[in-house]
Tab-separated table of C-alpha atoms in Angstrom:
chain	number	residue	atom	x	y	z
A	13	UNK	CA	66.402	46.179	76.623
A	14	UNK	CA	68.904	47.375	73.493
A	15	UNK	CA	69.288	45.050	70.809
A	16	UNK	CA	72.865	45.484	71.434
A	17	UNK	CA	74.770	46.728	73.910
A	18	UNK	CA	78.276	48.348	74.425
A	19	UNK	CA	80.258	49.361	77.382
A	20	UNK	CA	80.756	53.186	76.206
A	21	UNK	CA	84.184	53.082	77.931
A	22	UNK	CA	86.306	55.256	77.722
A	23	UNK	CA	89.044	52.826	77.192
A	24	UNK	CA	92.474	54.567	77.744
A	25	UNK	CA	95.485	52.464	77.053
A	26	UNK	CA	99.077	53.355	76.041
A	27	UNK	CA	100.383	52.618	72.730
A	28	UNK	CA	101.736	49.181	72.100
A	29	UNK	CA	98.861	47.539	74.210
A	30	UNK	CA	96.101	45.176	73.947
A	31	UNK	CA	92.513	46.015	74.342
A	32	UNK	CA	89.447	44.218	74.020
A	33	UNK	CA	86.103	45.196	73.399
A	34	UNK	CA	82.369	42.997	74.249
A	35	UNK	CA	79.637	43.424	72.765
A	36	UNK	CA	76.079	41.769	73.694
A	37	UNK	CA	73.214	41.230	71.491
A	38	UNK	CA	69.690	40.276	73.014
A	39	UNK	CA	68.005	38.545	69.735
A	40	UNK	CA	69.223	35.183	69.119
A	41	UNK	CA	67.997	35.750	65.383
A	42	UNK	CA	70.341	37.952	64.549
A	43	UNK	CA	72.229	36.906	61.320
A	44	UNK	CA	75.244	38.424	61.182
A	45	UNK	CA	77.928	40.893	62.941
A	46	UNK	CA	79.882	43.688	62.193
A	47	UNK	CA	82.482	46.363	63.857
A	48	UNK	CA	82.562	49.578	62.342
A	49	UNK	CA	85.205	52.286	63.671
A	50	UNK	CA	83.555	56.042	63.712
A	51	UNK	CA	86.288	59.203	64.046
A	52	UNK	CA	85.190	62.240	65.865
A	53	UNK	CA	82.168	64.106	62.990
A	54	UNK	CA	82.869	61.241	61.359
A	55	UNK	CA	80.576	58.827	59.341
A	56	UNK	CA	80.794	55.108	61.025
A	57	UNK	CA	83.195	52.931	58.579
A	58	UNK	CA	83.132	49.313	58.116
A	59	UNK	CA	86.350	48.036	60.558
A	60	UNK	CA	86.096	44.214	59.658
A	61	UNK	CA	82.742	41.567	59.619
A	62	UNK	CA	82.666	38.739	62.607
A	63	UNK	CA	82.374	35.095	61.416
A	64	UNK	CA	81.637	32.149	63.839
A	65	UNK	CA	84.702	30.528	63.537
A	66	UNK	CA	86.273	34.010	64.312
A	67	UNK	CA	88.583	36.407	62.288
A	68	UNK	CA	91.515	38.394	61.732
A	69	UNK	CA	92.586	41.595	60.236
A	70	UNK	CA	96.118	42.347	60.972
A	71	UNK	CA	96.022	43.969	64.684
A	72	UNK	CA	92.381	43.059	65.003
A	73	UNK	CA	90.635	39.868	65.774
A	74	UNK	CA	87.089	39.761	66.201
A	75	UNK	CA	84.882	37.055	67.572
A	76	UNK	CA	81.650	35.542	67.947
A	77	UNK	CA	79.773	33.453	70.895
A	78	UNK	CA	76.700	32.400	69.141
A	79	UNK	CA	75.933	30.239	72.411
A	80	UNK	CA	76.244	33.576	74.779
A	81	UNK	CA	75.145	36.237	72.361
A	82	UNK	CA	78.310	38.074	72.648
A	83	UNK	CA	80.767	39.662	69.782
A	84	UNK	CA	84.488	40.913	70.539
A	85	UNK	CA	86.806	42.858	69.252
A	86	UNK	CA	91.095	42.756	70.053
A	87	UNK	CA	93.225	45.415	68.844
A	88	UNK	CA	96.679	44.323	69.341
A	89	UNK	CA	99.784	46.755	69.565
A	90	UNK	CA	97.862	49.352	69.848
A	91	UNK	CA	98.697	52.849	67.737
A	92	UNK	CA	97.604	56.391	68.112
A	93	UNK	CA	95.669	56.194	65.087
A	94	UNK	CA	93.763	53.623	66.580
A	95	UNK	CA	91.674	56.397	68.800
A	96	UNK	CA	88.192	56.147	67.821
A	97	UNK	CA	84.519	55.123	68.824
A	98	UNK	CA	83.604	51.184	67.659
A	99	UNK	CA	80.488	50.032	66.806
A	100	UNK	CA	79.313	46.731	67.579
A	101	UNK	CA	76.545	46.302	64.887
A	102	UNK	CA	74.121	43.257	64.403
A	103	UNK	CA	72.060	42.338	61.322
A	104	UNK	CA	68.883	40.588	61.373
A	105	UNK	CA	66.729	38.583	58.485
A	106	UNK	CA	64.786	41.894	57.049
A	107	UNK	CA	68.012	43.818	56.372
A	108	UNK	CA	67.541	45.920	59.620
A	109	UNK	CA	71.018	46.838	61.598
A	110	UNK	CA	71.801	47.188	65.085
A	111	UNK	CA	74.021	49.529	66.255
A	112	UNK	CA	75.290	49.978	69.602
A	113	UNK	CA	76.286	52.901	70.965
A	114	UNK	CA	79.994	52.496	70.735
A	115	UNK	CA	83.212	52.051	72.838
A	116	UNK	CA	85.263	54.935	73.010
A	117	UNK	CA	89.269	54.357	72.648
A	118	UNK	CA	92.334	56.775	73.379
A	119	UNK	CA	95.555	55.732	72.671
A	120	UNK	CA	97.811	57.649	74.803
A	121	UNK	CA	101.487	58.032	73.841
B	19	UNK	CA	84.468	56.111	44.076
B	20	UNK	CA	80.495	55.627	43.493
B	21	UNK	CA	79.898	55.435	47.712
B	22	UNK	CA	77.300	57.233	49.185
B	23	UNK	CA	76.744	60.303	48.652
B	24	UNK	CA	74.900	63.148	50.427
B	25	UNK	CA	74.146	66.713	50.332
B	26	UNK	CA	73.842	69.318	51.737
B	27	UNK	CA	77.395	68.488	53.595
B	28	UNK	CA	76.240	71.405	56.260
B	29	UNK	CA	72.787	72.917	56.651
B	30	UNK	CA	72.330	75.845	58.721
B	31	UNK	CA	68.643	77.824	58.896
B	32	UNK	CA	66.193	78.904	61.204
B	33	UNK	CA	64.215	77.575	63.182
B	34	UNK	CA	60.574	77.071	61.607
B	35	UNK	CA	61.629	76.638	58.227
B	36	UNK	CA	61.416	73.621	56.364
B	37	UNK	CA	64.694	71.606	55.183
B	38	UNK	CA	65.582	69.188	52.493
B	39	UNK	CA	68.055	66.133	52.688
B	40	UNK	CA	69.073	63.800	50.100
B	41	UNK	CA	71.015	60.473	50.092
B	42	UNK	CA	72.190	58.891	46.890
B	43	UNK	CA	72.874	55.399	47.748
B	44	UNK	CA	75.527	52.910	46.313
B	45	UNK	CA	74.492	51.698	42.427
B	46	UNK	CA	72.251	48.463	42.947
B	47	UNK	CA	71.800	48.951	46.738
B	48	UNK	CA	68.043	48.327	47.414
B	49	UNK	CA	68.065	48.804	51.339
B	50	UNK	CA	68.657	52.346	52.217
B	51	UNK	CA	68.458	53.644	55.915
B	52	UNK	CA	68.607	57.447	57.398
B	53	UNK	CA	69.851	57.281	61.110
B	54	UNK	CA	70.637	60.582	63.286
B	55	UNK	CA	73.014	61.466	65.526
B	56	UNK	CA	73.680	64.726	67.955
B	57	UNK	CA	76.858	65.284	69.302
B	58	UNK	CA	78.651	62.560	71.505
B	59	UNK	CA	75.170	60.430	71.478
B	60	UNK	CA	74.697	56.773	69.167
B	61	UNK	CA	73.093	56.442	66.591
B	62	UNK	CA	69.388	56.689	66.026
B	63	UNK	CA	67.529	54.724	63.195
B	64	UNK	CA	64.642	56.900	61.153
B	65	UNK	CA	63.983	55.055	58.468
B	66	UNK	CA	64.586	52.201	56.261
B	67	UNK	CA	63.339	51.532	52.490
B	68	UNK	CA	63.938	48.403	50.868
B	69	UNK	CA	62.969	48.127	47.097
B	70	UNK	CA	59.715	48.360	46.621
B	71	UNK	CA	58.388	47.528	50.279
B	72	UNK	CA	56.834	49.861	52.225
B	73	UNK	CA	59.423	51.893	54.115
B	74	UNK	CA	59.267	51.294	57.806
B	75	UNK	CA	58.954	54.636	59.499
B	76	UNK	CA	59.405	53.246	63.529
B	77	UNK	CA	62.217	55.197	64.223
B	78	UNK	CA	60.910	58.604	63.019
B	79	UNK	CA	60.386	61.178	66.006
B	80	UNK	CA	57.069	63.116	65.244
B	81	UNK	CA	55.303	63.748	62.137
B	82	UNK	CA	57.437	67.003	60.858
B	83	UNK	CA	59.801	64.153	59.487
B	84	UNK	CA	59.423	61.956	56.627
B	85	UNK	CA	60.790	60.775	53.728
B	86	UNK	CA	60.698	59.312	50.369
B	87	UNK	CA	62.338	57.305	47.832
B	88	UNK	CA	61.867	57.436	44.081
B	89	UNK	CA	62.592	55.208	41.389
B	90	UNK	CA	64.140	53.353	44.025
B	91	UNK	CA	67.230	55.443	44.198
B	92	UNK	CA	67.815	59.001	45.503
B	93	UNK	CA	66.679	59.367	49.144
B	94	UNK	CA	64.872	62.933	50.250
B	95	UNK	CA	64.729	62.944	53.899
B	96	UNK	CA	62.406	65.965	55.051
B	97	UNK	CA	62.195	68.213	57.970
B	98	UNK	CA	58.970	70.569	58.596
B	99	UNK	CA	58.979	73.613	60.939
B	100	UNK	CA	62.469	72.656	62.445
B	101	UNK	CA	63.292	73.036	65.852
B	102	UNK	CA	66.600	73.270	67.983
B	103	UNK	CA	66.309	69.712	68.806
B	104	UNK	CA	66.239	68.711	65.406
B	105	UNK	CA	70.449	69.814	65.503
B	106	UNK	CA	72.481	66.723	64.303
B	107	UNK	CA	74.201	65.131	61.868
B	108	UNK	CA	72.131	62.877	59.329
B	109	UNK	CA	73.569	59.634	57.963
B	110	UNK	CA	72.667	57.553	55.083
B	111	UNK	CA	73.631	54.380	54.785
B	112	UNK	CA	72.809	51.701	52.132
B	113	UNK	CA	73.043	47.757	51.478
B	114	UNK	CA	72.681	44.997	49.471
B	115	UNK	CA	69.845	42.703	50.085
B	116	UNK	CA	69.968	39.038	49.605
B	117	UNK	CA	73.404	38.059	51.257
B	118	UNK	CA	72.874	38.979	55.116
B	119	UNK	CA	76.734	39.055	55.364
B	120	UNK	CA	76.771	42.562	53.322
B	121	UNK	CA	77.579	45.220	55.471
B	122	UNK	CA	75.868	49.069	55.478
B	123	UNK	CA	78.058	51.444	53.687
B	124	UNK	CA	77.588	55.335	55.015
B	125	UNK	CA	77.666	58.065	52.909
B	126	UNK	CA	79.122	61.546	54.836
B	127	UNK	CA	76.564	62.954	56.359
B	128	UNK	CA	74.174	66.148	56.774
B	129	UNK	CA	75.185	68.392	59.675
B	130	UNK	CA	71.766	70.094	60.250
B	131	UNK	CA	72.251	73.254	62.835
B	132	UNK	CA	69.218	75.052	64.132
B	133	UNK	CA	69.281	78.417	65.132
């Protein structure tokens, strides 16, 4: 079994909607949780880290289930530019990160 | 900026030969990782250093890879007798250690091409 795992998607969704992302990690040690946003040949970037008590960055509100193992990610009002792969990533005591394999996401006009 | 930084930004040679990454990782980062990826796939750990541990190799894929880091710094991922396969781009990433709420922070990549 992955140490985390994605639904690749692809998510298409017209601009100005909401779309939500799950993400599903299997070791209950894991520490903390991250989304990272990767553009096509692309490096992955750093979208926003997930606290417990759950966060917000503008359009985007991520989440954590600590109880269920499970991270999300909402993307309000949706723009063009928000067309990318995320990364549901995972960090464990030991420094080591898990990545899933991404959600793909096209914003269609 | 002082982010990652790596180079070659594009590789292209033939296959057999022997090639040469490098990764310069964020000033005061002591974790530094090499993942690959081909085209359209995830990503796929290689290895990780942290200070002056010994590196875990797990995710390396046969024994014409390896890699080094000295001083603690500069990165040198290397690639012997390359083969078609071997095609991807090659990330870098580093991290602080201590706070396990510090994210990894990517530097560009090496786009490797086999002929």
């Amino acid at each position: 079994r992955k140490e985390v795992e994605q639904d690749p998607g692809p998510f298409n969704v017209p601009e100005g909607a909401t779309v939500a992302f799950n993400c599903t990690y299997s070791n209950s040690a894991s520490q903390s949780f991250f989304w990272y946003r990767q553009d096509c040949r692309k490096e992955p970037k750093l979208l926003m880290s997930v606290y417990s008590s759950g966060n917000e960055d503008g359009r985007f509100t991520a989440q954590l289930n600590r109880a269920s193992q499970y991270i999300s990610l909402l993307i309000r009002d949706s723009k063009l530019s928000d067309s990318a792969t995320y990364l549901c990533v995972a960090r464990r005591t030991g420094n080591q990160f898990y990545f899933g394999t991404g959600t793909s996401l096209t914003v269609i006009p | 900026g002082a982010g990652v930084s790596q180079s070659p930004s594009n590789k292209v040679t033939e296959k057999g030969k022997d090639v040469e990454l490098r990764c310069d990782p964020i000033s005061g980062h002591t974790a530094l990782y090499w993942y690959r990826q081909s085209l359209g796939q995830g990503l796929e750990f290689l290895i990780y250093f942290q200070g002056n541990s010994a590196p875990d190799k797990s995710g390396l894929p046969s024994d014409r890879f390896s890699a080094e880091r000295t001083g603690g710094s500069v990165s040198t991922l290397t690639i012997q007798r390359t083969q078609q396969e071997d095609s991807a781009v090659y990330l870098c990433a580093s991290s602080l250690v201590g706070d396990s709420n510090q994210p990894q922070h990517f530097g560009d990549g090496t786009r490797l091409s086999i002929l």
